[in-house]
């Protein structure tokens, strides 16, 4: 697999590299990063060939967008694809108002509040562009509308469709940690692609039950995030976190079993976890969160790692992978 091959998103003219950079970590996710390290991380990913970058207002309450813009606006705008998100607007910091505030280790002076209204989406997008210092995003996701399905469909989605029609964005998307609602969105016929986080990994293939086949039938693309399920698939012994919570003994034991078989073939578990989703025909790209130049280099190395077919067959034989699940 060439991780830096550019492939289209659905029927749009937007293309993404098979390996994309998730920009939540440079917003100070759980640990401080700082401006210089954030720039160095993006620069390293760029030098290695990454041309797809995904951010959001939520990430560091604006820090990720500002840091991404500072690094990317020095580049030829036609050379990369940028995604950001709507559904949360930033307001002056309000203690207790931001449900995700505890995830971010660096102060930005802002808090995120829900807003899936038509006018709120338009305002949020303009504010994102101002933070980025860029004239457009290529992909605009509805961000985590789990309990906001009504306004997301009635107001936010028409706003995105209008932006696409005006040429202000290239692709309409939604990003969530669940596949069921994304499948409902797919059936509206208004979307070009989706960001599915944590639901199509070596530990959780629940997205295969609904979203992935629906997108394959409709010619829509899926971007898979959370390929390490918050860290446990990167290192079950040192980063026993699964979907942002401490991993259970069952998850850790299963992950160690996966790692043992990978080790038998001289393959890091990270490489198998990163490359696995790309075997599905609906999956265009995987996003890997990177907070340092070292992590950017590691992601590129894992994406390039040669994985023998015997490894996947062994996972199936040991009951760790369903034989019907596509694999590289």
Tab-separated table of N, CA and C in Angstrom, residues 30-122:
chain	number	residue	atom	x	y	z
A	30	UNK	N	-5.063	15.878	26.409
A	30	UNK	CA	-4.566	15.257	27.649
A	30	UNK	C	-3.209	15.784	28.123
A	31	UNK	N	-2.332	16.185	27.204
A	31	UNK	CA	-1.006	16.688	27.569
A	31	UNK	C	-0.682	17.932	26.754
A	32	UNK	N	0.038	18.898	27.350
A	32	UNK	CA	0.430	20.080	26.583
A	32	UNK	C	1.342	19.714	25.418
A	33	UNK	N	1.243	20.487	24.349
A	33	UNK	CA	2.087	20.278	23.164
A	33	UNK	C	2.918	21.524	22.863
A	34	UNK	N	2.259	22.687	22.798
A	34	UNK	CA	2.959	23.924	22.480
A	34	UNK	C	3.006	24.186	20.989
A	35	UNK	N	3.134	25.459	20.639
A	35	UNK	CA	3.103	25.864	19.231
A	35	UNK	C	4.250	25.269	18.425
A	36	UNK	N	5.457	25.313	18.957
A	36	UNK	CA	6.628	24.865	18.193
A	36	UNK	C	6.544	23.375	17.885
A	37	UNK	N	6.166	22.571	18.876
A	37	UNK	CA	6.065	21.130	18.658
A	37	UNK	C	4.940	20.802	17.680
A	38	UNK	N	3.843	21.564	17.749
A	38	UNK	CA	2.738	21.337	16.824
A	38	UNK	C	3.186	21.593	15.390
A	39	UNK	N	3.906	22.691	15.179
A	39	UNK	CA	4.405	22.999	13.837
A	39	UNK	C	5.377	21.930	13.361
A	40	UNK	N	6.273	21.488	14.235
A	40	UNK	CA	7.247	20.463	13.863
A	40	UNK	C	6.557	19.151	13.492
A	41	UNK	N	5.471	18.836	14.177
A	41	UNK	CA	4.737	17.605	13.889
A	41	UNK	C	4.119	17.670	12.498
A	42	UNK	N	3.447	18.772	12.204
A	42	UNK	CA	2.834	18.932	10.879
A	42	UNK	C	3.909	18.970	9.794
A	43	UNK	N	4.999	19.661	10.041
A	43	UNK	CA	6.078	19.735	9.044
A	43	UNK	C	6.663	18.353	8.759
A	44	UNK	N	6.836	17.555	9.798
A	44	UNK	CA	7.371	16.201	9.593
A	44	UNK	C	6.399	15.351	8.796
A	45	UNK	N	5.114	15.408	9.162
A	45	UNK	CA	4.109	14.645	8.412
A	45	UNK	C	4.115	15.075	6.945
A	46	UNK	N	4.213	16.377	6.718
A	46	UNK	CA	4.248	16.897	5.340
A	46	UNK	C	5.469	16.359	4.597
A	47	UNK	N	6.635	16.441	5.211
A	47	UNK	CA	7.861	15.991	4.549
A	47	UNK	C	7.807	14.505	4.206
A	48	UNK	N	7.046	13.739	4.998
A	48	UNK	CA	6.918	12.308	4.743
A	48	UNK	C	5.892	11.991	3.661
A	49	UNK	N	5.027	12.953	3.338
A	49	UNK	CA	4.068	12.758	2.258
A	49	UNK	C	2.612	12.896	2.614
A	50	UNK	N	2.285	13.155	3.895
A	50	UNK	CA	0.879	13.325	4.291
A	50	UNK	C	0.332	14.614	3.684
A	51	UNK	N	-0.852	14.517	3.086
A	51	UNK	CA	-1.485	15.699	2.493
A	51	UNK	C	-2.947	15.834	2.906
A	52	UNK	N	-3.350	15.116	3.934
A	52	UNK	CA	-4.719	15.204	4.437
A	52	UNK	C	-4.649	15.485	5.929
A	53	UNK	N	-5.307	16.568	6.345
A	53	UNK	CA	-5.236	17.042	7.724
A	53	UNK	C	-6.658	17.311	8.216
A	54	UNK	N	-6.961	16.813	9.429
A	54	UNK	CA	-8.324	16.895	9.959
A	54	UNK	C	-8.303	17.543	11.341
A	55	UNK	N	-9.032	18.648	11.471
A	55	UNK	CA	-9.064	19.400	12.728
A	55	UNK	C	-10.512	19.686	13.119
A	56	UNK	N	-10.711	20.512	14.145
A	56	UNK	CA	-12.055	20.873	14.614
A	56	UNK	C	-11.945	22.015	15.608
A	57	UNK	N	-12.975	22.846	15.714
A	57	UNK	CA	-12.966	23.880	16.754
A	57	UNK	C	-12.814	23.304	18.165
A	58	UNK	N	-13.414	22.132	18.401
A	58	UNK	CA	-13.363	21.524	19.728
A	58	UNK	C	-11.942	21.242	20.187
A	59	UNK	N	-11.053	20.894	19.279
A	59	UNK	CA	-9.722	20.423	19.651
A	59	UNK	C	-8.898	21.554	20.262
A	60	UNK	N	-8.807	21.507	21.582
A	60	UNK	CA	-8.096	22.570	22.286
A	60	UNK	C	-8.845	23.885	22.271
A	61	UNK	N	-10.161	23.822	22.027
A	61	UNK	CA	-10.984	25.047	21.955
A	61	UNK	C	-10.311	26.092	21.072
A	62	UNK	N	-9.969	25.678	19.860
A	62	UNK	CA	-9.392	26.589	18.875
A	62	UNK	C	-7.898	26.435	18.674
A	63	UNK	N	-7.177	25.835	19.631
A	63	UNK	CA	-5.726	25.736	19.507
A	63	UNK	C	-5.315	24.902	18.294
A	64	UNK	N	-6.002	23.793	18.057
A	64	UNK	CA	-5.633	22.933	16.934
A	64	UNK	C	-5.795	23.674	15.610
A	65	UNK	N	-6.911	24.358	15.427
A	65	UNK	CA	-7.113	25.094	14.173
A	65	UNK	C	-6.064	26.180	14.004
A	66	UNK	N	-5.777	26.932	15.056
A	66	UNK	CA	-4.786	28.000	14.939
A	66	UNK	C	-3.406	27.433	14.611
A	67	UNK	N	-3.029	26.349	15.291
A	67	UNK	CA	-1.715	25.754	15.042
A	67	UNK	C	-1.648	25.117	13.653
A	68	UNK	N	-2.727	24.482	13.236
A	68	UNK	CA	-2.753	23.894	11.894
A	68	UNK	C	-2.613	24.970	10.828
A	69	UNK	N	-3.356	26.047	10.996
A	69	UNK	CA	-3.273	27.124	10.019
A	69	UNK	C	-1.893	27.734	9.936
A	70	UNK	N	-1.253	27.933	11.086
A	70	UNK	CA	0.089	28.525	11.094
A	70	UNK	C	1.075	27.673	10.311
A	71	UNK	N	0.930	26.352	10.384
A	71	UNK	CA	1.849	25.461	9.668
A	71	UNK	C	1.457	25.279	8.207
A	72	UNK	N	0.153	25.230	7.926
A	72	UNK	CA	-0.279	24.872	6.577
A	72	UNK	C	-0.401	26.058	5.630
A	73	UNK	N	-0.639	27.246	6.142
A	73	UNK	CA	-0.814	28.353	5.193
A	73	UNK	C	0.495	28.778	4.541
A	74	UNK	N	1.605	28.216	4.963
A	74	UNK	CA	2.879	28.429	4.267
A	74	UNK	C	2.987	27.534	3.032
A	75	UNK	N	2.057	26.598	2.890
A	75	UNK	CA	2.105	25.631	1.800
A	75	UNK	C	1.201	26.048	0.642
A	76	UNK	N	1.450	25.450	-0.518
A	76	UNK	CA	0.581	25.635	-1.671
A	76	UNK	C	-0.801	25.091	-1.304
A	77	UNK	N	-1.819	25.931	-1.332
A	77	UNK	CA	-3.150	25.518	-0.889
A	77	UNK	C	-3.721	24.391	-1.741
A	78	UNK	N	-3.325	24.305	-2.986
A	78	UNK	CA	-3.849	23.233	-3.835
A	78	UNK	C	-3.175	21.894	-3.575
A	79	UNK	N	-2.135	21.880	-2.734
A	79	UNK	CA	-1.350	20.664	-2.526
A	79	UNK	C	-1.859	19.802	-1.380
A	80	UNK	N	-2.813	20.301	-0.579
A	80	UNK	CA	-3.279	19.513	0.565
A	80	UNK	C	-4.793	19.620	0.719
A	81	UNK	N	-5.338	18.676	1.458
A	81	UNK	CA	-6.765	18.622	1.753
A	81	UNK	C	-6.960	18.839	3.246
A	82	UNK	N	-7.870	19.742	3.570
A	82	UNK	CA	-8.125	20.109	4.962
A	82	UNK	C	-9.580	19.868	5.308
A	83	UNK	N	-9.793	19.244	6.450
A	83	UNK	CA	-11.151	19.043	6.978
A	83	UNK	C	-11.259	19.718	8.334
A	84	UNK	N	-12.409	20.347	8.578
A	84	UNK	CA	-12.739	20.796	9.921
A	84	UNK	C	-14.204	20.473	10.179
A	85	UNK	N	-14.736	20.950	11.284
A	85	UNK	CA	-16.035	20.458	11.736
A	85	UNK	C	-16.921	21.601	12.221
A	86	UNK	N	-18.225	21.343	12.230
A	86	UNK	CA	-19.211	22.284	12.756
A	86	UNK	C	-20.151	21.528	13.683
A	87	UNK	N	-20.866	22.290	14.511
A	87	UNK	CA	-21.763	21.702	15.499
A	87	UNK	C	-21.419	22.156	16.898
A	88	UNK	N	-20.201	22.645	17.042
A	88	UNK	CA	-19.781	23.292	18.290
A	88	UNK	C	-19.159	24.628	17.916
A	89	UNK	N	-19.651	25.684	18.533
A	89	UNK	CA	-19.035	27.004	18.365
A	89	UNK	C	-18.209	27.333	19.589
A	90	UNK	N	-17.234	28.189	19.401
A	90	UNK	CA	-16.410	28.628	20.517
A	90	UNK	C	-16.911	29.964	21.036
A	91	UNK	N	-17.000	30.080	22.344
A	91	UNK	CA	-17.419	31.303	23.018
A	91	UNK	C	-16.375	31.615	24.083
A	92	UNK	N	-16.359	32.848	24.607
A	92	UNK	CA	-15.411	33.139	25.694
A	92	UNK	C	-15.550	32.122	26.814
A	93	UNK	N	-14.442	31.760	27.404
A	93	UNK	CA	-14.392	30.663	28.362
A	93	UNK	C	-15.462	30.803	29.445
A	94	UNK	N	-16.221	29.704	29.610
A	94	UNK	CA	-17.286	29.665	30.611
A	94	UNK	C	-17.097	28.412	31.452
A	95	UNK	N	-16.715	28.582	32.665
A	95	UNK	CA	-16.475	27.436	33.543
A	95	UNK	C	-17.724	26.571	33.649
A	96	UNK	N	-17.521	25.270	33.416
A	96	UNK	CA	-18.627	24.323	33.545
A	96	UNK	C	-19.504	24.203	32.322
A	97	UNK	N	-19.258	25.020	31.274
A	97	UNK	CA	-20.115	24.977	30.095
A	97	UNK	C	-19.611	23.997	29.043
A	98	UNK	N	-18.313	23.716	29.035
A	98	UNK	CA	-17.713	22.875	28.010
A	98	UNK	C	-17.600	21.452	28.541
A	99	UNK	N	-18.431	20.544	27.995
A	99	UNK	CA	-18.464	19.174	28.509
A	99	UNK	C	-17.152	18.444	28.294
A	100	UNK	N	-16.330	18.886	27.327
A	100	UNK	CA	-15.088	18.184	27.012
A	100	UNK	C	-13.860	18.911	27.529
A	101	UNK	N	-14.054	19.933	28.357
A	101	UNK	CA	-12.931	20.776	28.771
A	101	UNK	C	-11.827	19.981	29.446
A	102	UNK	N	-12.170	18.935	30.197
A	102	UNK	CA	-11.167	18.175	30.923
A	102	UNK	C	-10.210	17.404	30.043
A	103	UNK	N	-10.512	17.291	28.752
A	103	UNK	CA	-9.640	16.555	27.836
A	103	UNK	C	-8.461	17.392	27.364
A	104	UNK	N	-8.533	18.716	27.547
A	104	UNK	CA	-7.562	19.608	26.908
A	104	UNK	C	-6.655	20.239	27.963
A	105	UNK	N	-5.356	20.090	27.756
A	105	UNK	CA	-4.375	20.442	28.785
A	105	UNK	C	-3.850	21.864	28.676
A	106	UNK	N	-4.199	22.581	27.615
A	106	UNK	CA	-3.677	23.937	27.428
A	106	UNK	C	-4.832	24.928	27.330
A	107	UNK	N	-4.772	26.024	28.048
A	107	UNK	CA	-5.861	27.006	27.992
A	107	UNK	C	-5.863	27.761	26.669
A	108	UNK	N	-7.062	28.044	26.173
A	108	UNK	CA	-7.181	28.841	24.943
A	108	UNK	C	-8.013	30.095	25.163
A	109	UNK	N	-8.673	30.177	26.325
A	109	UNK	CA	-9.550	31.316	26.584
A	109	UNK	C	-10.937	31.140	26.022
A	110	UNK	N	-11.239	29.931	25.499
A	110	UNK	CA	-12.550	29.696	24.894
A	110	UNK	C	-13.143	28.397	25.408
A	111	UNK	N	-14.450	28.274	25.255
A	111	UNK	CA	-15.177	27.047	25.551
A	111	UNK	C	-16.010	26.680	24.332
A	112	UNK	N	-16.281	25.386	24.172
A	112	UNK	CA	-17.108	24.914	23.064
A	112	UNK	C	-18.536	24.715	23.531
A	113	UNK	N	-19.490	25.209	22.749
A	113	UNK	CA	-20.913	25.016	23.042
A	113	UNK	C	-21.586	24.432	21.807
A	114	UNK	N	-22.611	23.598	22.030
A	114	UNK	CA	-23.317	22.975	20.915
A	114	UNK	C	-24.083	24.013	20.102
A	115	UNK	N	-24.080	23.859	18.779
A	115	UNK	CA	-24.904	24.715	17.922
A	115	UNK	C	-24.990	24.078	16.534
A	116	UNK	N	-26.117	23.410	16.269
A	116	UNK	CA	-26.351	22.827	14.954
A	116	UNK	C	-27.377	23.647	14.159
A	117	UNK	N	-27.594	24.890	14.547
A	117	UNK	CA	-28.525	25.740	13.803
A	117	UNK	C	-27.911	26.151	12.467
A	118	UNK	N	-28.758	26.520	11.525
A	118	UNK	CA	-28.289	26.955	10.202
A	118	UNK	C	-27.315	28.119	10.340
A	119	UNK	N	-27.726	29.148	11.081
A	119	UNK	CA	-26.867	30.326	11.224
A	119	UNK	C	-25.622	30.002	12.045
A	120	UNK	N	-25.777	29.124	13.053
A	120	UNK	CA	-24.628	28.755	13.867
A	120	UNK	C	-23.568	28.020	13.073
A	121	UNK	N	-23.995	27.146	12.178
A	121	UNK	CA	-23.049	26.416	11.323
A	121	UNK	C	-22.309	27.381	10.404
A	122	UNK	N	-23.039	28.313	9.802
A	122	UNK	CA	-22.377	29.281	8.919
A	122	UNK	C	-21.370	30.134	9.685
